[in-house]
XYZ file of C-alpha atoms in Angstrom:
508
model
C 35.072 -27.627 28.318
C 33.997 -25.888 25.110
C 31.706 -27.233 22.361
C 30.610 -25.565 19.117
C 27.668 -26.394 16.779
C 25.411 -24.460 14.360
C 21.818 -23.363 14.359
C 19.585 -20.813 12.649
C 17.501 -17.816 13.692
C 14.866 -15.999 11.650
C 14.841 -12.366 10.856
C 11.416 -11.808 9.247
C 11.314 -14.745 6.866
C 15.086 -14.852 6.277
C 17.222 -17.472 8.004
C 20.586 -16.414 9.535
C 23.144 -19.062 10.466
C 24.257 -18.821 14.113
C 27.104 -20.508 16.013
C 26.157 -21.911 19.350
C 29.149 -21.977 21.718
C 28.842 -23.723 25.059
C 31.493 -23.355 27.775
C 31.102 -25.648 30.837
C 33.172 -24.077 33.636
C 35.225 -26.223 36.003
C 33.952 -24.375 39.075
C 31.199 -22.056 40.152
C 27.606 -22.876 40.968
C 25.874 -19.793 39.500
C 22.968 -20.155 37.162
C 23.834 -20.870 33.487
C 23.892 -17.787 31.277
C 22.848 -17.204 27.601
C 24.476 -14.275 25.821
C 24.307 -12.990 22.256
C 21.153 -10.815 22.166
C 18.642 -13.499 23.072
C 14.927 -12.732 23.412
C 12.750 -13.923 26.342
C 11.990 -17.225 24.676
C 15.690 -17.962 24.234
C 16.584 -16.860 27.750
C 13.941 -19.215 29.182
C 15.270 -22.062 27.174
C 17.923 -22.912 29.829
C 15.220 -24.039 32.182
C 13.665 -26.326 29.485
C 17.010 -27.628 28.478
C 17.965 -28.537 32.072
C 14.731 -30.517 32.608
C 15.013 -32.126 29.158
C 18.553 -33.335 29.768
C 17.785 -34.696 33.218
C 14.581 -36.455 32.017
C 16.430 -37.958 29.016
C 18.735 -39.887 31.378
C 21.784 -37.569 31.254
C 23.452 -35.631 34.128
C 23.223 -31.917 33.861
C 26.589 -30.188 34.688
C 26.719 -29.020 38.258
C 28.975 -26.053 37.308
C 28.008 -22.894 35.484
C 27.591 -22.948 31.720
C 27.944 -19.914 29.409
C 26.113 -20.211 26.125
C 27.057 -17.712 23.438
C 24.934 -17.259 20.306
C 26.913 -15.588 17.534
C 26.819 -13.214 15.751
C 26.120 -11.196 18.877
C 24.556 -8.253 17.024
C 21.645 -10.298 15.600
C 18.458 -10.713 17.672
C 17.852 -14.359 18.518
C 14.208 -15.189 18.801
C 12.026 -18.247 19.364
C 12.550 -21.694 20.882
C 14.484 -23.230 17.984
C 17.827 -23.034 19.955
C 16.635 -25.455 22.681
C 17.937 -28.566 20.891
C 21.328 -27.201 19.816
C 21.925 -25.686 23.293
C 21.135 -29.016 24.970
C 23.321 -30.898 22.606
C 26.121 -28.322 23.142
C 25.870 -28.932 26.918
C 26.036 -32.695 26.486
C 29.058 -32.415 24.147
C 30.731 -29.858 26.438
C 30.336 -32.042 29.474
C 31.572 -35.194 27.556
C 28.307 -36.939 28.142
C 28.136 -37.296 24.297
C 31.040 -37.387 21.866
C 30.789 -36.613 18.214
C 33.283 -35.834 15.462
C 30.642 -34.700 12.939
C 28.547 -32.188 14.885
C 30.031 -29.198 12.949
C 28.676 -30.656 9.689
C 25.071 -30.189 10.859
C 22.671 -27.279 11.374
C 20.377 -28.110 14.274
C 17.030 -26.639 15.256
C 14.197 -27.751 17.578
C 12.202 -26.876 20.621
C 12.385 -29.136 23.672
C 9.637 -30.357 25.977
C 10.494 -30.953 29.617
C 10.550 -34.699 29.096
C 13.045 -34.369 26.210
C 10.626 -34.629 23.280
C 11.521 -32.415 20.323
C 8.638 -30.121 19.283
C 8.250 -28.503 15.821
C 9.314 -24.896 15.251
C 8.270 -22.174 12.745
C 10.256 -21.148 9.745
C 12.082 -24.426 9.089
C 11.952 -23.979 5.299
C 13.817 -20.601 5.519
C 16.266 -22.189 7.983
C 16.915 -25.082 5.604
C 17.394 -22.742 2.666
C 19.841 -20.596 4.675
C 21.784 -23.726 5.718
C 22.033 -24.838 2.032
C 23.118 -21.383 0.941
C 25.972 -21.421 3.466
C 27.192 -24.756 2.148
C 25.920 -27.131 4.807
C 24.958 -30.559 3.572
C 23.129 -31.930 6.645
C 20.453 -30.690 9.005
C 18.638 -32.017 12.048
C 15.086 -30.862 12.596
C 12.026 -31.868 14.565
C 10.273 -34.938 13.048
C 7.106 -32.851 12.276
C 9.181 -30.367 10.262
C 11.164 -32.923 8.204
C 8.989 -32.897 5.008
C 9.081 -29.085 4.906
C 12.856 -28.947 5.139
C 13.390 -31.865 2.745
C 12.165 -29.850 -0.300
C 15.496 -27.982 -0.285
C 17.924 -29.494 -2.807
C 21.421 -30.655 -1.841
C 20.569 -30.929 1.839
C 20.134 -34.149 3.755
C 17.499 -33.664 6.446
C 17.161 -35.934 9.435
C 14.109 -35.754 11.645
C 14.398 -36.516 15.401
C 11.653 -36.996 17.960
C 13.655 -36.632 21.178
C 16.877 -35.193 22.582
C 18.264 -38.698 23.301
C 17.656 -39.742 19.743
C 19.507 -36.705 18.372
C 22.403 -37.325 20.848
C 22.957 -41.023 19.924
C 22.639 -40.177 16.226
C 25.430 -37.608 16.427
C 27.475 -40.033 18.532
C 27.230 -42.511 15.684
C 25.280 -45.018 17.732
C 22.066 -44.744 15.681
C 21.449 -44.677 11.920
C 18.770 -42.385 10.588
C 17.568 -42.250 7.038
C 17.586 -38.839 5.322
C 14.142 -37.705 4.296
C 13.177 -37.248 0.629
C 10.242 -35.379 -0.942
C 9.153 -35.936 -4.586
C 8.210 -32.378 -5.422
C 6.544 -33.255 -8.755
C 4.385 -35.863 -7.106
C 3.594 -33.470 -4.303
C 2.367 -30.773 -6.703
C 0.321 -33.357 -8.588
C -1.629 -34.396 -5.520
C -1.790 -31.085 -3.627
C -2.413 -28.532 -6.443
C -6.143 -29.211 -6.337
C -8.882 -26.726 -5.490
C -12.182 -27.788 -3.920
C -14.164 -24.958 -5.564
C -14.785 -24.136 -9.221
C -16.104 -21.282 -11.365
C -18.745 -23.681 -12.722
C -20.443 -23.427 -9.264
C -21.389 -19.830 -9.881
C -24.745 -19.383 -11.654
C -25.157 -16.343 -13.845
C -22.836 -13.294 -13.365
C -21.318 -13.763 -16.856
C -20.169 -10.088 -16.980
C -18.442 -10.439 -13.618
C -16.787 -13.658 -14.644
C -15.511 -11.870 -17.734
C -14.055 -9.042 -15.631
C -12.419 -11.581 -13.267
C -10.921 -13.381 -16.232
C -9.415 -10.123 -17.470
C -8.152 -9.427 -13.908
C -6.513 -12.867 -13.702
C -4.999 -12.646 -17.203
C -3.314 -9.288 -16.532
C -2.807 -9.446 -12.713
C -5.202 -6.510 -12.246
C -6.714 -5.453 -8.927
C -10.532 -5.447 -8.965
C -13.376 -3.985 -6.972
C -16.846 -5.625 -7.035
C -19.913 -3.493 -6.081
C -23.262 -5.119 -5.369
C -25.919 -5.905 -2.903
C -25.645 -8.602 -0.196
C -26.066 -12.143 -1.538
C -25.095 -11.336 -5.102
C -22.174 -13.732 -4.958
C -19.191 -11.401 -4.530
C -17.515 -13.668 -1.892
C -18.241 -16.817 -3.903
C -16.616 -15.306 -7.017
C -13.565 -14.020 -5.133
C -12.922 -17.441 -3.507
C -12.878 -19.058 -6.979
C -10.612 -16.440 -8.603
C -7.546 -18.419 -7.553
C -8.669 -21.412 -9.485
C -8.221 -19.637 -12.807
C -4.816 -18.194 -12.034
C -1.832 -20.013 -13.455
C -0.496 -22.920 -11.348
C 2.197 -21.922 -8.869
C 5.710 -22.396 -10.065
C 8.242 -24.063 -7.692
C 9.881 -20.648 -7.022
C 6.510 -19.063 -6.188
C 5.565 -22.063 -4.045
C 8.807 -21.878 -2.037
C 8.288 -18.090 -1.519
C 4.781 -18.562 -0.280
C 5.619 -21.535 1.861
C 8.470 -19.571 3.589
C 5.912 -16.890 4.639
C 3.380 -19.431 6.008
C 6.150 -21.446 7.706
C 7.471 -18.379 9.482
C 4.135 -17.845 11.275
C 3.273 -21.460 11.840
C 0.425 -21.728 9.342
C 1.787 -24.482 7.192
C -0.281 -27.302 8.807
C 2.278 -30.041 8.273
C 2.358 -29.461 4.515
C 5.676 -29.767 2.738
C 4.831 -27.023 0.237
C 1.983 -24.585 -0.587
C 0.845 -25.965 -3.922
C -2.243 -23.758 -4.369
C -2.429 -19.957 -4.448
C -3.488 -18.501 -1.104
C -6.715 -16.613 -0.683
C -6.691 -14.401 2.459
C -9.918 -12.823 3.696
C -9.257 -10.539 6.701
C -12.256 -9.058 8.550
C -12.943 -5.373 8.120
C -12.160 -4.871 11.838
C -8.552 -5.961 11.300
C -5.953 -3.510 12.414
C -3.216 -1.968 10.255
C -0.596 -4.113 11.939
C -2.587 -7.279 11.219
C -2.817 -6.370 7.556
C 0.666 -4.995 6.988
C 2.657 -6.758 9.654
C 4.631 -5.640 12.641
C 5.309 -6.373 16.352
C 8.263 -6.230 18.621
C 9.792 -9.087 16.642
C 8.249 -8.128 13.273
C 6.180 -10.821 11.619
C 4.255 -10.724 8.407
C 0.645 -9.742 8.080
C -2.191 -10.568 5.755
C -0.613 -8.768 2.778
C 2.375 -11.085 2.949
C 0.230 -14.167 3.623
C -1.517 -13.356 0.313
C 1.861 -13.340 -1.503
C 1.500 -14.935 -5.004
C -2.207 -15.172 -4.325
C -5.277 -13.069 -3.568
C -6.120 -10.626 -0.831
C -9.919 -10.394 -0.598
C -11.164 -7.410 1.334
C -14.969 -7.813 1.812
C -17.005 -4.859 3.048
C -14.237 -2.669 1.616
C -15.909 0.609 2.587
C -16.154 -0.579 6.204
C -12.386 -0.809 6.691
C -11.031 2.266 8.537
C -9.694 4.665 5.993
C -6.217 4.929 7.611
C -5.952 1.088 7.306
C -6.773 1.167 3.633
C -4.240 3.857 3.066
C -1.548 1.594 4.530
C -2.188 -0.786 1.641
C -1.492 1.726 -1.088
C 2.274 1.584 -1.101
C 2.482 -2.255 -0.959
C 0.145 -2.373 -3.952
C 2.712 -0.464 -5.889
C 5.963 -1.966 -4.499
C 4.782 -5.567 -4.092
C 6.550 -5.663 -0.719
C 6.042 -4.500 2.864
C 8.819 -2.825 4.879
C 8.513 -2.781 8.658
C 10.865 -0.242 10.237
C 12.126 -0.411 13.824
C 14.786 1.471 15.708
C 17.288 -1.296 15.176
C 16.609 -1.681 11.444
C 13.910 -2.616 8.940
C 12.618 -5.932 7.667
C 11.092 -6.461 4.239
C 8.330 -9.067 3.594
C 7.098 -10.031 0.153
C 3.582 -8.967 -0.802
C 2.996 -9.620 -4.449
C -0.788 -10.218 -4.448
C -3.885 -9.429 -6.381
C -6.314 -7.171 -4.497
C -9.963 -8.223 -4.821
C -12.229 -5.929 -2.931
C -16.038 -6.038 -2.519
C -18.404 -3.488 -1.154
C -22.112 -2.647 -0.934
C -23.209 0.370 -3.015
C -24.735 2.080 0.056
C -25.116 1.589 3.853
C -28.243 -0.549 3.472
C -26.753 -2.450 0.532
C -29.609 -2.202 -1.960
C -28.982 0.931 -3.982
C -29.703 0.073 -7.596
C -31.114 -3.278 -6.721
C -34.458 -4.496 -8.168
C -35.008 -6.980 -5.256
C -35.328 -4.534 -2.402
C -35.892 -0.811 -2.125
C -32.959 1.274 -0.940
C -33.611 3.315 2.168
C -30.549 5.531 2.032
C -30.583 9.218 1.129
C -28.307 10.508 -1.614
C -25.989 12.100 1.002
C -25.674 8.831 2.889
C -24.776 7.014 -0.319
C -22.183 9.645 -1.273
C -20.602 9.589 2.188
C -20.545 5.817 2.241
C -18.603 5.479 -1.054
C -16.350 8.452 -0.089
C -14.843 6.248 2.601
C -12.720 4.819 -0.196
C -10.276 7.473 -1.115
C -9.591 8.635 -4.727
C -5.914 7.579 -4.595
C -6.971 4.111 -3.446
C -9.518 3.765 -6.237
C -6.865 4.850 -8.779
C -4.804 1.781 -7.697
C -7.703 -0.603 -8.548
C -7.761 -1.269 -12.242
C -11.287 -2.687 -12.540
C -14.572 -1.553 -10.891
C -17.465 -3.877 -11.738
C -21.134 -3.996 -10.737
C -22.309 -7.389 -9.378
C -26.193 -7.452 -9.692
C -28.387 -9.821 -7.850
C -28.968 -13.185 -9.527
C -32.430 -13.860 -10.856
C -34.365 -16.941 -9.835
C -34.289 -18.298 -13.435
C -30.483 -18.072 -13.504
C -30.160 -19.699 -10.094
C -32.230 -22.661 -11.249
C -30.691 -22.865 -14.698
C -29.245 -26.276 -15.727
C -27.091 -24.651 -18.454
C -23.400 -25.451 -17.837
C -20.941 -22.472 -17.676
C -17.199 -22.633 -18.346
C -15.336 -24.336 -15.507
C -12.138 -23.056 -14.000
C -9.896 -25.328 -16.084
C -11.199 -23.889 -19.329
C -10.909 -20.294 -18.132
C -7.443 -20.998 -16.743
C -6.219 -22.038 -20.231
C -7.311 -18.640 -21.634
C -5.538 -16.908 -18.758
C -2.308 -18.912 -19.205
C -2.253 -18.187 -22.949
C -2.558 -14.415 -22.241
C 0.102 -14.642 -19.536
C 2.447 -16.368 -22.014
C 1.974 -13.455 -24.486
C 2.994 -11.058 -21.686
C 6.006 -13.179 -20.754
C 7.240 -13.018 -24.324
C 6.463 -9.340 -24.525
C 8.421 -8.310 -21.390
C 11.163 -10.957 -21.588
C 13.469 -10.908 -18.588
C 12.400 -7.531 -17.374
C 11.063 -6.914 -13.872
C 7.579 -6.462 -15.328
C 5.775 -9.754 -15.545
C 2.118 -8.809 -16.209
C 0.271 -5.930 -17.898
C -0.826 -4.672 -14.493
C 2.800 -3.999 -13.452
C 3.781 -2.039 -16.617
C 5.559 1.244 -15.943
C 4.302 4.521 -17.516
C 6.997 4.265 -20.161
C 5.959 0.722 -20.976
C 2.405 1.751 -21.299
C 3.430 4.252 -23.960
C 5.543 1.566 -25.748
C 3.167 -1.473 -25.618
C -0.227 0.228 -25.614
C -0.105 1.960 -29.005
C -3.626 3.083 -30.047
C -5.099 3.546 -33.517
C -7.134 6.643 -34.288
C -10.489 5.330 -33.239
C -9.210 3.912 -29.966
C -7.448 7.203 -29.283
C -10.743 9.064 -29.753
C -12.645 6.762 -27.425
C -10.045 7.280 -24.693
C -9.887 10.990 -25.227
C -13.694 11.305 -24.898
C -13.680 9.211 -21.719
C -10.902 11.209 -20.136
C -12.664 14.473 -20.894
C -16.180 13.395 -19.883
C -15.320 11.651 -16.656
C -12.345 13.767 -15.559
C -10.069 10.748 -15.193
C -6.682 10.985 -13.568
C -3.359 10.192 -15.296
C -3.202 6.976 -13.265
C -6.701 6.018 -14.402
C -5.525 6.678 -18.018
C -2.721 4.120 -17.569
C -5.095 1.667 -15.887
C -7.522 1.789 -18.807
C -4.644 1.182 -21.282
C -3.284 -1.740 -19.248
C -6.689 -3.393 -19.036
C -7.305 -2.809 -22.774
C -3.874 -4.460 -23.472
C -4.968 -7.462 -21.457
C -8.301 -7.730 -23.279
C -6.384 -7.715 -26.587
C -4.065 -10.325 -25.260
C -7.037 -12.568 -24.383
C -8.140 -12.262 -27.995
C -4.547 -12.883 -29.169
C -4.529 -9.516 -30.957
C -1.451 -7.510 -31.333
C -3.169 -4.077 -31.646
C -5.504 -2.414 -29.174
C -8.736 -1.477 -30.880
C -11.577 0.929 -29.920
C -13.682 -1.927 -28.448
C -10.860 -2.871 -26.143
C -10.563 0.712 -24.884
C -14.312 0.963 -24.553
C -14.491 -2.162 -22.452
C -11.550 -0.889 -20.300
C -13.396 2.409 -19.738
C -16.514 0.479 -18.721
C -14.578 -1.010 -15.894
C -14.007 2.429 -14.311
C -17.448 2.327 -12.755
C -16.781 4.568 -9.758
C -15.021 7.205 -11.959
C -18.113 7.325 -14.114
C -20.290 7.768 -11.061
C -18.522 10.921 -9.934
């Protein structure tokens, strides 16, 4: 007998609807066979399915079963096909009868005792089901809140194979799950850190405010213990609140690699902090079945690379193109997969191998050649893609013990949001959303300089030998500074401040 039902597979973070066809032969005692380009996890599912069916109180067919996963030219990966395959076998052997099974998309991993375990990427699967016109979906109970955020889709959570079977047979009533997205954001969009925690470092806070307002990449240079990591961790708290679209995009990425931790949605901007020993594949993504890396996990958030100069140079060079394109493409012989990677790069480095060059707290023990070689680990093209270079000095005792209150994240965020709104009105519906993503032509259009500002920029370009890309970076940062002051024109002081943030160019 033949049964048909629908499931979903993931290709990167995109869901692809698949038809699961199960044919129970009338004779033949060979082992059941799965076809349709399954990976190892899918091939092994037949053993889990057989045990789950038997331990759930049903009889497993004694004759051979052929399971086809269509379309046959799409790689099927992961254990999400366990539940639909098991239900297909029960339907094909007439152990369960259902007239509505074709209305559902079904995913879930099975334990040997018939329990349904959660799977990765359920949000993408639910979105794919809704896009294809399905109105109902069966998922593991642990994944139900994640899938329920998709509009126009009734999501039913099941905890066991037998529960799913009797539900499809009409012998059990389950309530569709519902998630109040507004209430979810209200309770979850809270950070447990704040800019008010940071003592001193007013100049660095100013630079980070500019970076947040314009979406600029930033490099902090300072000795150990100056607060670089503390500042970077709090940068997300002054960025605009995630929109629903951004939240869904970020949640899909985290769901695909199983990092969602039972949350329905990502309501705060992610901050990823990979170690400097991380490989290129860990940062960019890859693998036999390509999965996203740290760049994509930082999508709509912050990628913080501490000890920037300690990263292998070839690894840093792999970041250059995603910084420009806001996406990562992983190419394989059978095709390529694109992951989103629209993040702010925040890097931090010591000024020398010992870390104390220029510090008044400790004496630097490095020679000039050692300092030069250390900073040369960061290539010129990489530095050109970082808009702001800022010194982070050690904090004095008096500032550490100061009782004076500084601006909290909420107050700074209001300034950032106001500047972002100016940019939104400036660029309208264009692909450009922030000053940092302006094209060269847009820089010429929106960064018009008066005579004094033109002279300041000309002198800086001549004296420091800045590149054409550095020229555009200065203009973009100056545009953001003017936006923070709600000024239409870029003045000389805006350009001068933008030039001051090219610290490493001035050190050449």
